[in-house]
PDB file of C-alpha atoms in Angstrom:
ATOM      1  CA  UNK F   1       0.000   0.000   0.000  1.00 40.00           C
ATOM      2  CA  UNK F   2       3.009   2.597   1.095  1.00 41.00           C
ATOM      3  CA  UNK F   3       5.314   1.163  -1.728  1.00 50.00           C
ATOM      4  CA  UNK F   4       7.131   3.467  -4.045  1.00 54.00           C
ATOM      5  CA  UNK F   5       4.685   4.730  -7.243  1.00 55.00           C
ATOM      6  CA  UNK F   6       6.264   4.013 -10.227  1.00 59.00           C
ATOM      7  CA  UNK F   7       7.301   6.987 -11.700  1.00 56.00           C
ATOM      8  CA  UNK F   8       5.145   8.117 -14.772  1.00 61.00           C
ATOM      9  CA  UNK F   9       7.234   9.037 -18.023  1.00 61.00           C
ATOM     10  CA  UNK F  10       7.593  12.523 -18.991  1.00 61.00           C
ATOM     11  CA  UNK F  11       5.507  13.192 -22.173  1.00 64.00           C
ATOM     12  CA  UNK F  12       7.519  15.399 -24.500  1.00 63.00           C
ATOM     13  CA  UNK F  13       5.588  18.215 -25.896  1.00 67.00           C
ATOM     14  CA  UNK F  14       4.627  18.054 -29.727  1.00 70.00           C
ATOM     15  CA  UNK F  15       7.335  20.268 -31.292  1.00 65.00           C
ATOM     16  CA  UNK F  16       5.393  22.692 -33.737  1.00 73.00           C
ATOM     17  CA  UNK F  17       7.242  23.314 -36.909  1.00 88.00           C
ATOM     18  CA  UNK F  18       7.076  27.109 -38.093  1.00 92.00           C
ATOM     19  CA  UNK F  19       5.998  27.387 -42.119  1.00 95.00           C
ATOM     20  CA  UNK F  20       8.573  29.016 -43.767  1.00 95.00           C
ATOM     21  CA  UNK F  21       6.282  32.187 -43.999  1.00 97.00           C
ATOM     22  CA  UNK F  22       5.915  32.265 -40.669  1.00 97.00           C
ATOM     23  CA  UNK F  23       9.547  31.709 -39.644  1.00 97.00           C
ATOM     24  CA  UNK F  24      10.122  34.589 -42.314  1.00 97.00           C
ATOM     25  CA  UNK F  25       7.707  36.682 -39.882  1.00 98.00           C
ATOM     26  CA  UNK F  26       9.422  35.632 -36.898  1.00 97.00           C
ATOM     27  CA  UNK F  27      12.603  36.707 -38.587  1.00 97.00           C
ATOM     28  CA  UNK F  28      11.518  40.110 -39.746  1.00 98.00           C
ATOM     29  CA  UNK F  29      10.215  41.372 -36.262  1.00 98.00           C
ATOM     30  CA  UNK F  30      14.022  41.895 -35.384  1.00 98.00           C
ATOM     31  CA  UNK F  31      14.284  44.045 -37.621  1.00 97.00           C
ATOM     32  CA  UNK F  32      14.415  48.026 -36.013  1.00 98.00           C
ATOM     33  CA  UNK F  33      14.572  49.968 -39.269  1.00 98.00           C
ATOM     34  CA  UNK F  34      13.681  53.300 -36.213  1.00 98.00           C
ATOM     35  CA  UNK F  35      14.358  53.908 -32.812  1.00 97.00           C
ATOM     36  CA  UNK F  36      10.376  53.069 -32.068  1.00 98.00           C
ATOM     37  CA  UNK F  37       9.800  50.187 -34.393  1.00 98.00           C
ATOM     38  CA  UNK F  38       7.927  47.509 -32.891  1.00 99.00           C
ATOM     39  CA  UNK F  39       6.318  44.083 -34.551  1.00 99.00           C
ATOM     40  CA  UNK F  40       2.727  42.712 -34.057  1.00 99.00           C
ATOM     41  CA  UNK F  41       3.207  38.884 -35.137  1.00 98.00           C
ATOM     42  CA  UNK F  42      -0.077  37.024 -36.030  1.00 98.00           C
ATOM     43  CA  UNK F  43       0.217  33.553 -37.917  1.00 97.00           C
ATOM     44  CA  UNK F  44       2.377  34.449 -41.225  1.00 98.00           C
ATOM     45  CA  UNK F  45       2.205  38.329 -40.355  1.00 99.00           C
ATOM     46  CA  UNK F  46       4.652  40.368 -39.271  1.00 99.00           C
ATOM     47  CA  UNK F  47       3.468  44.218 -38.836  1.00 99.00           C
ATOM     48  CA  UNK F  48       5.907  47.339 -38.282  1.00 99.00           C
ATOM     49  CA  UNK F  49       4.300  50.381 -36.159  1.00 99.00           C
ATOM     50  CA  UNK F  50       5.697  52.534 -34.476  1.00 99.00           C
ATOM     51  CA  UNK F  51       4.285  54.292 -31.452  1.00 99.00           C
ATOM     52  CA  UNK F  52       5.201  58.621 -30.873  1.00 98.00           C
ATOM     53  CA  UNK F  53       4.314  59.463 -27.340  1.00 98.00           C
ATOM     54  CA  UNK F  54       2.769  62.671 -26.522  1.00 96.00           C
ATOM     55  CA  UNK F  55       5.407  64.847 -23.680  1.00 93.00           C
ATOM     56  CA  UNK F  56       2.697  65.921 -21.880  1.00 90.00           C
ATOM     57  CA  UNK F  57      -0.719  64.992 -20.576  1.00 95.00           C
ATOM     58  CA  UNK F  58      -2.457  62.614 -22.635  1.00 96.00           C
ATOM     59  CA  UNK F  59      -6.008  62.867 -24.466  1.00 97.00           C
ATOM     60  CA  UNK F  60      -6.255  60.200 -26.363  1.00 97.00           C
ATOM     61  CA  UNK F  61      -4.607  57.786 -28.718  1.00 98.00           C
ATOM     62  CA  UNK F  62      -4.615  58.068 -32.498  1.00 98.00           C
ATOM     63  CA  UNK F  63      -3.744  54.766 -34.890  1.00 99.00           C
ATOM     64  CA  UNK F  64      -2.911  56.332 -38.792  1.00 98.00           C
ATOM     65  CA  UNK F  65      -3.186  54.328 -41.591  1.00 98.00           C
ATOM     66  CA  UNK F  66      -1.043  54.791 -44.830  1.00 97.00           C
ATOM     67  CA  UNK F  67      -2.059  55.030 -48.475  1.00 95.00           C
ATOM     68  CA  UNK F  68      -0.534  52.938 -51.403  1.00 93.00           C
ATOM     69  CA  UNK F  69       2.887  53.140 -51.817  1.00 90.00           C
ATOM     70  CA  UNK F  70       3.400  54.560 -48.664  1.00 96.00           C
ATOM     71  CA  UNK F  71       4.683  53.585 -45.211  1.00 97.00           C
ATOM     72  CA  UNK F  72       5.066  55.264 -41.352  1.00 98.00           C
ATOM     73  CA  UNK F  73       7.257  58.073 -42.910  1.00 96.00           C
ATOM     74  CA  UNK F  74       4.090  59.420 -44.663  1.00 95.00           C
ATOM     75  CA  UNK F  75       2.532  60.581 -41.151  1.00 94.00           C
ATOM     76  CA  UNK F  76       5.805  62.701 -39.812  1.00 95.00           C
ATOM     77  CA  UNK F  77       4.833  65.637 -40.103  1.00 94.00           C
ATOM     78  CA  UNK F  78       1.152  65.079 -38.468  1.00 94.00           C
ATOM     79  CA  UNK F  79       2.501  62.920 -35.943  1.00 96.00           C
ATOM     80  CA  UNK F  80       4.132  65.798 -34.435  1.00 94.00           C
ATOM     81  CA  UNK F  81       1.396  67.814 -34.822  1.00 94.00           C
ATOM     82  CA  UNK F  82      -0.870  65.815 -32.884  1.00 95.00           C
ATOM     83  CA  UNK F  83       1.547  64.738 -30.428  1.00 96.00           C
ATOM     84  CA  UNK F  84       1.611  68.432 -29.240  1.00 95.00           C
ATOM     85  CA  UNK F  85      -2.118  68.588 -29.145  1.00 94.00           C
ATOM     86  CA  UNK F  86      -1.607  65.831 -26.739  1.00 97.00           C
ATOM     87  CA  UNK F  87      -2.465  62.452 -28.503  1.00 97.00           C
ATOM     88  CA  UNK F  88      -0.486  59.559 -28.866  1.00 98.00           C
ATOM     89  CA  UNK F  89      -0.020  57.949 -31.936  1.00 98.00           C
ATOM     90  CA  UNK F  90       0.087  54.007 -33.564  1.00 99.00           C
ATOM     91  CA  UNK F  91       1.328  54.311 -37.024  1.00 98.00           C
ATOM     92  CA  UNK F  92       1.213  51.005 -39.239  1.00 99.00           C
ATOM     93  CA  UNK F  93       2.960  49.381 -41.873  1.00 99.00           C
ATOM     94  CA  UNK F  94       0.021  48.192 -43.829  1.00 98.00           C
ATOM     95  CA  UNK F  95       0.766  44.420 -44.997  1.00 98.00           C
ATOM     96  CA  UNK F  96       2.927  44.276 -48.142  1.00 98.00           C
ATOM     97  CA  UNK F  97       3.882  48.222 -47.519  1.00 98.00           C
ATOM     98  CA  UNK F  98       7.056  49.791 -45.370  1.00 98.00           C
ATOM     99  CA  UNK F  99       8.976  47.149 -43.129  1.00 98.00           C
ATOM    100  CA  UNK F 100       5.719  44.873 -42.550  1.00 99.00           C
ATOM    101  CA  UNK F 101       5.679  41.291 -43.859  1.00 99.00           C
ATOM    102  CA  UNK F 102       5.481  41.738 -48.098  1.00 98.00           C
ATOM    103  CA  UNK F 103       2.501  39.452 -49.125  1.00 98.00           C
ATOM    104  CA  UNK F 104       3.699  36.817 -51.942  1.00 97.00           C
ATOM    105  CA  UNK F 105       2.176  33.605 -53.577  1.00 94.00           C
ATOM    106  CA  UNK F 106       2.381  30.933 -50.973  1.00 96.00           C
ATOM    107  CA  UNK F 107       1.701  32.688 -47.494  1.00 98.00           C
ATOM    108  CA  UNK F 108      -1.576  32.072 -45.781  1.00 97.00           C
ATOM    109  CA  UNK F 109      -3.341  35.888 -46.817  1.00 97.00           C
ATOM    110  CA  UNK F 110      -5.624  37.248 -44.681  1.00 98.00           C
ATOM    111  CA  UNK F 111      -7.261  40.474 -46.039  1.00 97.00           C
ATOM    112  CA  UNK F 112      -5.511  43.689 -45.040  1.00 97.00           C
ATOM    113  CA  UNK F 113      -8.827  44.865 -43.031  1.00 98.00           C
ATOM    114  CA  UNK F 114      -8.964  41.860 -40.660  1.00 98.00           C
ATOM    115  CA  UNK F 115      -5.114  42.241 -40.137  1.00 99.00           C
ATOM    116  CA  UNK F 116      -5.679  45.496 -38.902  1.00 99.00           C
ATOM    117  CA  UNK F 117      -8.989  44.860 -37.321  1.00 99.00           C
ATOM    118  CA  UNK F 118      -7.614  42.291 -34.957  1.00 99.00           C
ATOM    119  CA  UNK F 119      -3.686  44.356 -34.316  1.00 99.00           C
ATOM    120  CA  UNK F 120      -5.893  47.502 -33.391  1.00 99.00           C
ATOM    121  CA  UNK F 121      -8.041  44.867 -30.622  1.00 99.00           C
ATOM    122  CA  UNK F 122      -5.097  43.118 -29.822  1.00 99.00           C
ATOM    123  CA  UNK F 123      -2.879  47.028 -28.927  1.00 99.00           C
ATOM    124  CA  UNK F 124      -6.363  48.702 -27.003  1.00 98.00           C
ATOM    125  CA  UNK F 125      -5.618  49.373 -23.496  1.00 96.00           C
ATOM    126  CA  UNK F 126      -9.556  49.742 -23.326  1.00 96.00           C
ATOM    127  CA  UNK F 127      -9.545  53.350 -24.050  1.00 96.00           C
ATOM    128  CA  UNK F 128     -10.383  52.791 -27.810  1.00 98.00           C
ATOM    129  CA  UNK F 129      -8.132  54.696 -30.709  1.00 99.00           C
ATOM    130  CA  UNK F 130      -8.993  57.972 -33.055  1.00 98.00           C
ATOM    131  CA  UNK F 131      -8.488  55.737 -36.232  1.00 98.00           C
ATOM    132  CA  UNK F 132      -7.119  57.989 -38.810  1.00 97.00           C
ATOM    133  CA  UNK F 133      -7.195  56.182 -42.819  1.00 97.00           C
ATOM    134  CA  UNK F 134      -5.135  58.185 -45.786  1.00 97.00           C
ATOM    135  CA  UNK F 135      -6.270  57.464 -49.511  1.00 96.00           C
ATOM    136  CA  UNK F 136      -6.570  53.707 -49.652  1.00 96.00           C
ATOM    137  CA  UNK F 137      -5.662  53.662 -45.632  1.00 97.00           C
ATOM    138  CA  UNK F 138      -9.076  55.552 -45.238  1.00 97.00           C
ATOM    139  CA  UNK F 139     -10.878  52.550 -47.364  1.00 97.00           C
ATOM    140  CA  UNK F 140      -9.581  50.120 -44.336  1.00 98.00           C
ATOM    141  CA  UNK F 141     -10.172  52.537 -41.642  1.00 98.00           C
ATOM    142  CA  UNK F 142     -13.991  52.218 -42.472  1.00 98.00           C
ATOM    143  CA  UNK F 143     -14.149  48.222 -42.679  1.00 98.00           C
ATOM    144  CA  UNK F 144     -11.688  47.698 -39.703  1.00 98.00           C
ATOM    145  CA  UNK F 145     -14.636  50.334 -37.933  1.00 98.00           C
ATOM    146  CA  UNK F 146     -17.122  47.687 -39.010  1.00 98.00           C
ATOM    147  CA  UNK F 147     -14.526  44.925 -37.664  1.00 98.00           C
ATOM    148  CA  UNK F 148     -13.476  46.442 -35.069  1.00 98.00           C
ATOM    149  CA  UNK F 149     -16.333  48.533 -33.665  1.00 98.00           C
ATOM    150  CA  UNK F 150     -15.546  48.431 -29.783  1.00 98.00           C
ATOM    151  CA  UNK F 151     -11.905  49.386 -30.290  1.00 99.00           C
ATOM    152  CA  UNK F 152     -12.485  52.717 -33.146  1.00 99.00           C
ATOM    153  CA  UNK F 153     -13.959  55.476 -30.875  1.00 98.00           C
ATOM    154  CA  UNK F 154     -13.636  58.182 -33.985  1.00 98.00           C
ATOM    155  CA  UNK F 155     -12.825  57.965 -37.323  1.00 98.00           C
ATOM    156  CA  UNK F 156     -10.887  60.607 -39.465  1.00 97.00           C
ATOM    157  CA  UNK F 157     -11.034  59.752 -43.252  1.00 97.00           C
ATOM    158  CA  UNK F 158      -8.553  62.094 -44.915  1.00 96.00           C
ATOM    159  CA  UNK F 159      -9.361  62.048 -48.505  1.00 96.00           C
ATOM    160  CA  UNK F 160     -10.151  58.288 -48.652  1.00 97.00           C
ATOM    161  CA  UNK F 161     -10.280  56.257 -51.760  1.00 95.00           C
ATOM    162  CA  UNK F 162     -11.585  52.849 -52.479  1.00 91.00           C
ATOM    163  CA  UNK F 163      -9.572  50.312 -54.520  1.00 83.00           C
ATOM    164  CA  UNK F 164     -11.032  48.150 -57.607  1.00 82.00           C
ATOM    165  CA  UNK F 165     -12.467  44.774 -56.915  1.00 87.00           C
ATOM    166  CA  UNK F 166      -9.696  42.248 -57.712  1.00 90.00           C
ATOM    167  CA  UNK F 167     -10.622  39.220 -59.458  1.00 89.00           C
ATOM    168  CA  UNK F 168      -9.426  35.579 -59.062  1.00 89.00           C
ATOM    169  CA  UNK F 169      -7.774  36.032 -62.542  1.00 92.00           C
ATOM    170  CA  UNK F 170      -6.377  39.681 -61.870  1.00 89.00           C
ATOM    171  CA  UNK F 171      -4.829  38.136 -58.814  1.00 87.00           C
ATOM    172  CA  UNK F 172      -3.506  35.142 -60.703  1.00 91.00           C
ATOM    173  CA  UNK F 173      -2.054  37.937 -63.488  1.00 90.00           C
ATOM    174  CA  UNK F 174      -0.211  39.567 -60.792  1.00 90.00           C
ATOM    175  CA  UNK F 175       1.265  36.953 -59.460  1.00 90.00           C
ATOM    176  CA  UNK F 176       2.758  35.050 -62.318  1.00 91.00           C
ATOM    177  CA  UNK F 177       6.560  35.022 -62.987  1.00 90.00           C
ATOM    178  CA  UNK F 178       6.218  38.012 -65.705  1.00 91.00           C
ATOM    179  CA  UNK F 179       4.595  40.416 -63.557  1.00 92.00           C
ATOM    180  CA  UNK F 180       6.883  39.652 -60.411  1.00 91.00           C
ATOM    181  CA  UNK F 181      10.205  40.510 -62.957  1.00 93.00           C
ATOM    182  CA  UNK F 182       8.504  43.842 -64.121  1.00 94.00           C
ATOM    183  CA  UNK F 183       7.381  44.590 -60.713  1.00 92.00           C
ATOM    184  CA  UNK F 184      10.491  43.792 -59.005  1.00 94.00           C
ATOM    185  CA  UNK F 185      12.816  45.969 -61.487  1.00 94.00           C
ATOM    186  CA  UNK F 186       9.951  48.684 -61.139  1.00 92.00           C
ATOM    187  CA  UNK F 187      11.130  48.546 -57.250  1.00 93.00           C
ATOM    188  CA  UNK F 188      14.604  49.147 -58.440  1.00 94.00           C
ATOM    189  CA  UNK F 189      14.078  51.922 -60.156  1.00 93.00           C
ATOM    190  CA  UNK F 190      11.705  54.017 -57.893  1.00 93.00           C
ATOM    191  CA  UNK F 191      15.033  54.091 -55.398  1.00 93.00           C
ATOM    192  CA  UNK F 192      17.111  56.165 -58.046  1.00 93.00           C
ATOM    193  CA  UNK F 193      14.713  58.323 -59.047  1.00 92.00           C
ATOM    194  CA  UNK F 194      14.640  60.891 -56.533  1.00 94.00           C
ATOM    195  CA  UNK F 195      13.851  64.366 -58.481  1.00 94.00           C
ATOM    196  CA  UNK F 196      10.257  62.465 -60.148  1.00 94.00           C
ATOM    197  CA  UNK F 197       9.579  61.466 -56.326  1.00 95.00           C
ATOM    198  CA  UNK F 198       9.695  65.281 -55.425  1.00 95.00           C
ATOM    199  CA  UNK F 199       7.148  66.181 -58.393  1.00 95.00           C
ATOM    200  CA  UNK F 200       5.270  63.391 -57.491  1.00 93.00           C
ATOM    201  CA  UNK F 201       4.534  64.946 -53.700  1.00 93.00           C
ATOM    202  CA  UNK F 202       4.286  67.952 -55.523  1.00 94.00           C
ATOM    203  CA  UNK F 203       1.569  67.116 -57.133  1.00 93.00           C
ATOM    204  CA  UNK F 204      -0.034  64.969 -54.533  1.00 92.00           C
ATOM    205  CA  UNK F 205       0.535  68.088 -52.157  1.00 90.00           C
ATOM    206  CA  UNK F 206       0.637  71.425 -54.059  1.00 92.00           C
ATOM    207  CA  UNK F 207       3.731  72.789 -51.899  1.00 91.00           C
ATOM    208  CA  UNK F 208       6.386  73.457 -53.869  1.00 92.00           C
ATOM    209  CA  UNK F 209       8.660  74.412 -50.786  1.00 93.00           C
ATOM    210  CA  UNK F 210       7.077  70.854 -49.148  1.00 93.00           C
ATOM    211  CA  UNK F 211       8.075  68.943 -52.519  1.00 94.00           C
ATOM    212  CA  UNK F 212      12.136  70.549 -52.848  1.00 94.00           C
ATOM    213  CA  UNK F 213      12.942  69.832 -49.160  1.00 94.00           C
ATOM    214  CA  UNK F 214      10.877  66.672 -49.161  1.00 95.00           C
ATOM    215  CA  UNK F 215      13.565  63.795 -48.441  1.00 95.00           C
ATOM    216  CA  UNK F 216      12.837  60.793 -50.925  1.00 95.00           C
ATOM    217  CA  UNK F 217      13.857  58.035 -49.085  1.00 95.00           C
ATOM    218  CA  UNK F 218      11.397  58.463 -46.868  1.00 95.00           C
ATOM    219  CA  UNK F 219       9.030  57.077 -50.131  1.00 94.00           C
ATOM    220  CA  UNK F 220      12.132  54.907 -51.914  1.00 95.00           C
ATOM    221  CA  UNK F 221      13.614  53.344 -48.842  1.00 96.00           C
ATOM    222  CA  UNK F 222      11.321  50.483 -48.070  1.00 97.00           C
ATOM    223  CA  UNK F 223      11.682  49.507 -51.728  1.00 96.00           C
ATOM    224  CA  UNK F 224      14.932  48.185 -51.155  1.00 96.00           C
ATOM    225  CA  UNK F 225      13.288  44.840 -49.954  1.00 97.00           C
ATOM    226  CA  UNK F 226      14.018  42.445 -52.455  1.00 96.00           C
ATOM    227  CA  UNK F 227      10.076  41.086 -52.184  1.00 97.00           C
ATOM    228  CA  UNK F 228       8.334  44.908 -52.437  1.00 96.00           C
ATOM    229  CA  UNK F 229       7.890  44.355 -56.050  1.00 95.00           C
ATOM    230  CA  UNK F 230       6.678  41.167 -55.789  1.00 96.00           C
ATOM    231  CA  UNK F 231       4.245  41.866 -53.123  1.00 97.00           C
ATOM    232  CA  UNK F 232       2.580  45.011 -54.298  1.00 92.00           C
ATOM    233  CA  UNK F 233       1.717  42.860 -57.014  1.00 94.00           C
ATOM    234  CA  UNK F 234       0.042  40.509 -55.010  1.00 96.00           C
ATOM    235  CA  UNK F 235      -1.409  43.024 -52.891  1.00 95.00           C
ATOM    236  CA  UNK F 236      -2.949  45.043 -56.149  1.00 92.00           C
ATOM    237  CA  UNK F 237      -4.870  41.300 -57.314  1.00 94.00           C
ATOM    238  CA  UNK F 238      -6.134  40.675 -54.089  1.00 94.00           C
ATOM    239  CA  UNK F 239      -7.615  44.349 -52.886  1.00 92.00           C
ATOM    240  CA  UNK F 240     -11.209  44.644 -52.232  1.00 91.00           C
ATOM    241  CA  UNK F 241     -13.167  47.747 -51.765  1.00 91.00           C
ATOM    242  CA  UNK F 242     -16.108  48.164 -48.899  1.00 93.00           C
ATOM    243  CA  UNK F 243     -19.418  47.262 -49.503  1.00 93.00           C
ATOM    244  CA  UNK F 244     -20.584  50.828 -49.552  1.00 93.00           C
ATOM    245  CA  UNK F 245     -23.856  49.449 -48.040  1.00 95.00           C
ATOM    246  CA  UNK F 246     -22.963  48.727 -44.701  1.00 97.00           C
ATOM    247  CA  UNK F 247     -20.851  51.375 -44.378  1.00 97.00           C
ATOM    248  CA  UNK F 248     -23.971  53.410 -42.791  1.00 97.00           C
ATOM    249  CA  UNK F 249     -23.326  50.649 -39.808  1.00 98.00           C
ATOM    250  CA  UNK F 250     -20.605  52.351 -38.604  1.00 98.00           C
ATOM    251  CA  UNK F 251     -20.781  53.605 -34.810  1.00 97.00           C
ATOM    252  CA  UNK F 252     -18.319  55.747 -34.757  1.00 98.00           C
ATOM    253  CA  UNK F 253     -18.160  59.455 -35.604  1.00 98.00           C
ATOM    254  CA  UNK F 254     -16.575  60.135 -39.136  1.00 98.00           C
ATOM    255  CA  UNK F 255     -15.105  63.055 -40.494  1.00 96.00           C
ATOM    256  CA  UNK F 256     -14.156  63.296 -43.904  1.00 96.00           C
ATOM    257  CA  UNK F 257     -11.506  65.767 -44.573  1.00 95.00           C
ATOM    258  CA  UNK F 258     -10.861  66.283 -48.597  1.00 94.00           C
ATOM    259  CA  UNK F 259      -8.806  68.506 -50.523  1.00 93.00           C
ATOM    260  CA  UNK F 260     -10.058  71.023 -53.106  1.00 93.00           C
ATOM    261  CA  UNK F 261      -7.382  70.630 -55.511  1.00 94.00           C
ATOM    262  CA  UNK F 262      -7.338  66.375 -55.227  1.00 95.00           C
ATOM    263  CA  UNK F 263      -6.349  64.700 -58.256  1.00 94.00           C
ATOM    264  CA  UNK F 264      -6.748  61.311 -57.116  1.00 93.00           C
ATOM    265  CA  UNK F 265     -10.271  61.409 -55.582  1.00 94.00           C
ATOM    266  CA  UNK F 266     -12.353  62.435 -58.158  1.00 91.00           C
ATOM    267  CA  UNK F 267     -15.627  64.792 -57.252  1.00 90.00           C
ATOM    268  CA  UNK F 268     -18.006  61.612 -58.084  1.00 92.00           C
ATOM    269  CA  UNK F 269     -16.123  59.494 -56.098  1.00 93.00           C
ATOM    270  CA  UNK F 270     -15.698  61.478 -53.216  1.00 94.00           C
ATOM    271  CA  UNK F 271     -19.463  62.271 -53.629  1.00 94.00           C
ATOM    272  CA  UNK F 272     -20.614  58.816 -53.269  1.00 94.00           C
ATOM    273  CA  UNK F 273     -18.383  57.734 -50.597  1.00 95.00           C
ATOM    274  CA  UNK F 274     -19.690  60.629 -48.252  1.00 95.00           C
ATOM    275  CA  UNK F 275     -23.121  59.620 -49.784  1.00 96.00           C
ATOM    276  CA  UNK F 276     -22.289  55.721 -48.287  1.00 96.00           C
ATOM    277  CA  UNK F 277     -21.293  57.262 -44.833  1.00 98.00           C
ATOM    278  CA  UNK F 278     -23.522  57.580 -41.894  1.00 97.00           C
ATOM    279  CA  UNK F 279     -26.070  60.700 -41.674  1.00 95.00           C
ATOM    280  CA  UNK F 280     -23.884  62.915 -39.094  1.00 96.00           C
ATOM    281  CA  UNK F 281     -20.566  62.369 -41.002  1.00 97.00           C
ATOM    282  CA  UNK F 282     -18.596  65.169 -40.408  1.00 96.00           C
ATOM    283  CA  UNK F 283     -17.794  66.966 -44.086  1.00 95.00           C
ATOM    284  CA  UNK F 284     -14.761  69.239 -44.515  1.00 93.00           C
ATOM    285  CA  UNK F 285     -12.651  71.023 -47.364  1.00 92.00           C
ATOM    286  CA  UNK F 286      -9.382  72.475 -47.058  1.00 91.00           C
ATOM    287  CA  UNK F 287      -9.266  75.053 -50.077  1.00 90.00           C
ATOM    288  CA  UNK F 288      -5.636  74.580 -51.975  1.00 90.00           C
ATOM    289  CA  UNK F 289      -4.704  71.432 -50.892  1.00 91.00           C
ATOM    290  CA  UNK F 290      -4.282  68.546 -52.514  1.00 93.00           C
ATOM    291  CA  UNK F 291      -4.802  64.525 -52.069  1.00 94.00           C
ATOM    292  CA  UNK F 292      -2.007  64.336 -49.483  1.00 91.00           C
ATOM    293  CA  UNK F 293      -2.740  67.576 -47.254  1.00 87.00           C
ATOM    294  CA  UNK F 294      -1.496  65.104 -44.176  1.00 81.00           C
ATOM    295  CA  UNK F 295       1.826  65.859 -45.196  1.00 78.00           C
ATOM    296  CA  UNK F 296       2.142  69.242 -47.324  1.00 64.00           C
ATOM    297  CA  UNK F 297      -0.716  70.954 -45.630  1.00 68.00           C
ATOM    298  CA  UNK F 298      -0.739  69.505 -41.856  1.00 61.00           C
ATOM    299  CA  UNK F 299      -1.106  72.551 -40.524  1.00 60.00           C
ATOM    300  CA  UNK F 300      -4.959  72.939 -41.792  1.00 58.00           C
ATOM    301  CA  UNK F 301      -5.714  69.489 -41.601  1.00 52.00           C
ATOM    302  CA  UNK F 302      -7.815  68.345 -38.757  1.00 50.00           C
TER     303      UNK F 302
END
């Protein structure tokens, strides 16, 4: 009865081996391309943001999105800007965009929108964030308020634009061995060609001062990954736009912010996107500026 229990045998846990996406996600988040850079790692996903705390005493906190092409650098200028107003700010890497994981055939894709949906949940200290969307940013700022409704207190759309519906042949198209070689030399060349980058803010900003100081790596620089070619690809045939009906369901106050001189967001579009959003939306123009007034025009923007 008092014998000795036979010792049971230890039972060796199941070792879990990583995909090779996801090791490549692992891999990436120790990567600090700033001072602030920080990774949110989800399955094959590895996002960059960064977070600028406000000096003094808080008011909120304020999670920016990016448009296409772009990356953290976009929001410098309006980081500080609402860092003295007293907010702090979450800026992203979208997925295939900046230093975040670069989408290409084989990795287990999960819409950008959920991604963000489920990073914004995952970083709430309970306090909810300001969610700020630029151009194609502001397109996943309104389905990640859908997503994401308990965690989006406010939502700024600063001259949003929605993307085409992709199409299962689109995204095959973009992701065959032609496109990636075109797209991957198209990479290679944006990172020399620093004078058309400063008369391409020019005319995304109407500043000329802005554009001639503007420093183009902070476009060109995240090109240098040898996938960013490859990925925007696959990002561009799998993009979906919002069903504009159920963007009325959104909780959250909007303002749309727009610029009078946009080039990118035509008047009809613009029209029936603030048409789509809920009665209450807050409408604004800033006279002179153009699609990216974040940057050129921070000052005036709200």
């Amino acid at each position: 009865m008092f014998g000795k229990k036979k010792a049971k045998k230890a039972v060796a846990e199941p070792v879990v081996e990583l995909t090779p996406f996801q090791k490549a996600a692992q891999e990436r988040a120790t990567l600090k391309p700033f001072e602030n850079s920080q990774y949110w790692v989800c399955g094959d996903y590895a996002i960059h943001y960064r977070v600028d705390k406000t000096a003094g005493k808080e008011k909120g906190k304020v999670f920016v999105l990016h448009g296409f092409w772009m990356n953290t650098m976009f929001y410098d200028e309006l980081v500080e800007k609402l860092n003295a107003e007293g907010y702090t700010v979450y800026r992203a890497d979208m997925p295939s965009f900046g230093y975040s994981t670069r989408e290409t055939k084989g990795i287990d894709y999960v819409p950008t929108k959920d991604v963000i949906a489920k990073m914004i949940a995952d970083l709430d200290d309970g306090k909810g964030f300001i969610l700020y969307g630029h151009s194609m940013g502001g397109s996943v700022a309104m389905e990640v308020a859908l997503l994401a409704p308990k965690h989006v207190k406010a939502l700024v759309l600063n001259a949003p634009m929605f993307m085409r519906n992709s199409t299962d042949a689109q995204a095959e198209r973009f992701t065959q061995d032609r496109m990636v070689n075109l797209l991957t030399l198209e990479a290679k060349l944006i990172q020399k060609l620093d004078k058309a980058i400063k008369l391409f803010i020019y005319v995304m900003g109407w500043d000329k001062d802005y554009a001639k100081s503007f420093d183009a790596k902070r476009f060109t620089a995240p090109f240098a990954d040898p996938d960013a070619g490859e990925s925007l690809g696959f990002f561009t045939g799998h993009v979906k736009k919002p069903d504009v009906k159920t963007l009325k369901n959104i909780k959250a106050p909007v303002q749309y912010v727009a610029g009078s001189r946009d080039l990118f967001v035509s008047k009809g579009a613009s029209k029936k996107i603030r048409k789509a959003l809920p009665k209450g939306t807050d409408y604004r123009v800033i006279k002179g500026a153009g699609h990216c007034f974040p940057q050129a025009q921070t000052d005036l923007a709200v």
